[in-house]
C-alpha positions as a LaTeX table, in Angstrom:
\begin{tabular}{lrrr}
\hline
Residue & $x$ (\AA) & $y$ (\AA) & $z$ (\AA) \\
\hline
Unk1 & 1.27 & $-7.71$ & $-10.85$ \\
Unk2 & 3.96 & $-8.35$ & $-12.72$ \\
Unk3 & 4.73 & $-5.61$ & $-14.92$ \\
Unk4 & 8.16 & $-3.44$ & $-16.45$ \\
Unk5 & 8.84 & $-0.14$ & $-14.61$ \\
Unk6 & 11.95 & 1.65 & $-15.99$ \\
Unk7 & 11.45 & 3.71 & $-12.59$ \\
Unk8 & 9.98 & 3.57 & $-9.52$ \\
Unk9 & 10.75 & 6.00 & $-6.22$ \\
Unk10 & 9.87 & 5.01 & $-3.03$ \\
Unk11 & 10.79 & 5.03 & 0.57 \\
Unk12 & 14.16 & 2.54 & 1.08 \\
Unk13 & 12.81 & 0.73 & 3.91 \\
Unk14 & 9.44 & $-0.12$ & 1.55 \\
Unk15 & 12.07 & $-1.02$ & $-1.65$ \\
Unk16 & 14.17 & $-3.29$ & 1.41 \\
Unk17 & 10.74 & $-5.37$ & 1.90 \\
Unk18 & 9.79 & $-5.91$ & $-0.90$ \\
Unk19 & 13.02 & $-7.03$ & $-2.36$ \\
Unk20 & 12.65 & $-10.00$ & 0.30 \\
Unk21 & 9.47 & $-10.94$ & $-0.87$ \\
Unk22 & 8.82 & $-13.43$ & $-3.68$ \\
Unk23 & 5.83 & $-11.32$ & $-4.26$ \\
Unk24 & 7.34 & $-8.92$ & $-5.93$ \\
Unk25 & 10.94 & $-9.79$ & $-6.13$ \\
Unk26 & 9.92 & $-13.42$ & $-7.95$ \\
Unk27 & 13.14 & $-14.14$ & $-9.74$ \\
Unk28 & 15.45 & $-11.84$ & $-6.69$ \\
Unk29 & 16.59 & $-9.96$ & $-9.76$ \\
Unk30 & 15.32 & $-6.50$ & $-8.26$ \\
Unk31 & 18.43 & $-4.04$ & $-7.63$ \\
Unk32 & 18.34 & $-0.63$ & $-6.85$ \\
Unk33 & 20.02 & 1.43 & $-9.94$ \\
Unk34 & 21.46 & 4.27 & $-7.96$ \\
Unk35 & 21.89 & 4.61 & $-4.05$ \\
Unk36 & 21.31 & 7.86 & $-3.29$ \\
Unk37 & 18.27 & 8.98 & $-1.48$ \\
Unk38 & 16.56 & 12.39 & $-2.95$ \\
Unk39 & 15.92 & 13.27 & 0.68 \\
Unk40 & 16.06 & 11.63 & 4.11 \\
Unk41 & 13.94 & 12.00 & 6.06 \\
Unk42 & 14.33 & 10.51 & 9.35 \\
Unk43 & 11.32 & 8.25 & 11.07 \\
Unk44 & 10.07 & 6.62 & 14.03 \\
Unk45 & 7.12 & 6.36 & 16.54 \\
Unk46 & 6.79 & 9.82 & 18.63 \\
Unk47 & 3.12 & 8.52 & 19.77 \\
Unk48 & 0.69 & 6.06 & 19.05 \\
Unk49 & $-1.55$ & 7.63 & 16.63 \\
Unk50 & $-4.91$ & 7.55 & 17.51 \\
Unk51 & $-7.66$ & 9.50 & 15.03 \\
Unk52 & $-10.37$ & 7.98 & 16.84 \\
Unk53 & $-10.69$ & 8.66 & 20.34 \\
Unk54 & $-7.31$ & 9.90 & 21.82 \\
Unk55 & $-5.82$ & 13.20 & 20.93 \\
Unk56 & $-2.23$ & 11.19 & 20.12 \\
Unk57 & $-2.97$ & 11.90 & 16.40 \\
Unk58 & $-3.00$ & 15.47 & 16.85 \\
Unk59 & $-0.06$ & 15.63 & 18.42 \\
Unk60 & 2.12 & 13.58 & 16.52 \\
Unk61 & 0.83 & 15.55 & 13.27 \\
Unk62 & 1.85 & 18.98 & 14.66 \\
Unk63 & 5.59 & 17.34 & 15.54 \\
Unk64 & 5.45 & 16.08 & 12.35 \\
Unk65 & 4.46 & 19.00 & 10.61 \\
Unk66 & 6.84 & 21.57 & 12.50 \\
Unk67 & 9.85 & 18.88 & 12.44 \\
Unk68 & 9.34 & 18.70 & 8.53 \\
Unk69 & 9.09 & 22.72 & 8.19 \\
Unk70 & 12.27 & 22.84 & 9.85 \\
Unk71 & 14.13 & 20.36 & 8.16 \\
Unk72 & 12.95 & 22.42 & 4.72 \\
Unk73 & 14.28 & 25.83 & 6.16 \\
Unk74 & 17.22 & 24.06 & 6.94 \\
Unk75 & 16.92 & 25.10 & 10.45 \\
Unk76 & 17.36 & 21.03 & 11.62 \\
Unk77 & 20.65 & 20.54 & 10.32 \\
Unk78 & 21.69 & 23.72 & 12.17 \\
Unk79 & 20.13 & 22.26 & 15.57 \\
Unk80 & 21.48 & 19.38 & 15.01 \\
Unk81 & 25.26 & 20.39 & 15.02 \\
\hline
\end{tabular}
């Protein structure tokens, strides 16, 4: 597991866990090189996704999907103002 990266990207909240844990932080010498974020993109629980029997997961991919085709068009910034 342990192995040199001379990069990795990944989602902050991800690189936040797994800075805590002694997994893969053994020595707590893991730092993040630069703090800037190549996009945000904001997160949280719209439904409880179901792809078995409800139709939750169908409806939380179509938010998803039209929230992130906004935010590319640069239509969610204007909304949000």
């Amino acid at each position: 597991l342990r192995q040199e990266c001379s990069l990795v990207v990944q989602p902050v909240m991800l690189y936040e866990l797994q800075r805590r844990n002694i997994k893969y932080n053994e020595d707590c010498s893991m730092s993040r090189v630069s703090v800037g974020t190549l996009q945000y993109i904001g997160g949280g629980w719209m439904t409880k996704v179901d792809y078995g029997t409800k139709c939750t997961s169908l409806l939380s991919d179509a938010l998803a999907s039209h929230m992130l085709a906004l935010q590319a068009e640069g239509d969610l910034d204007a909304y949000m103002d």
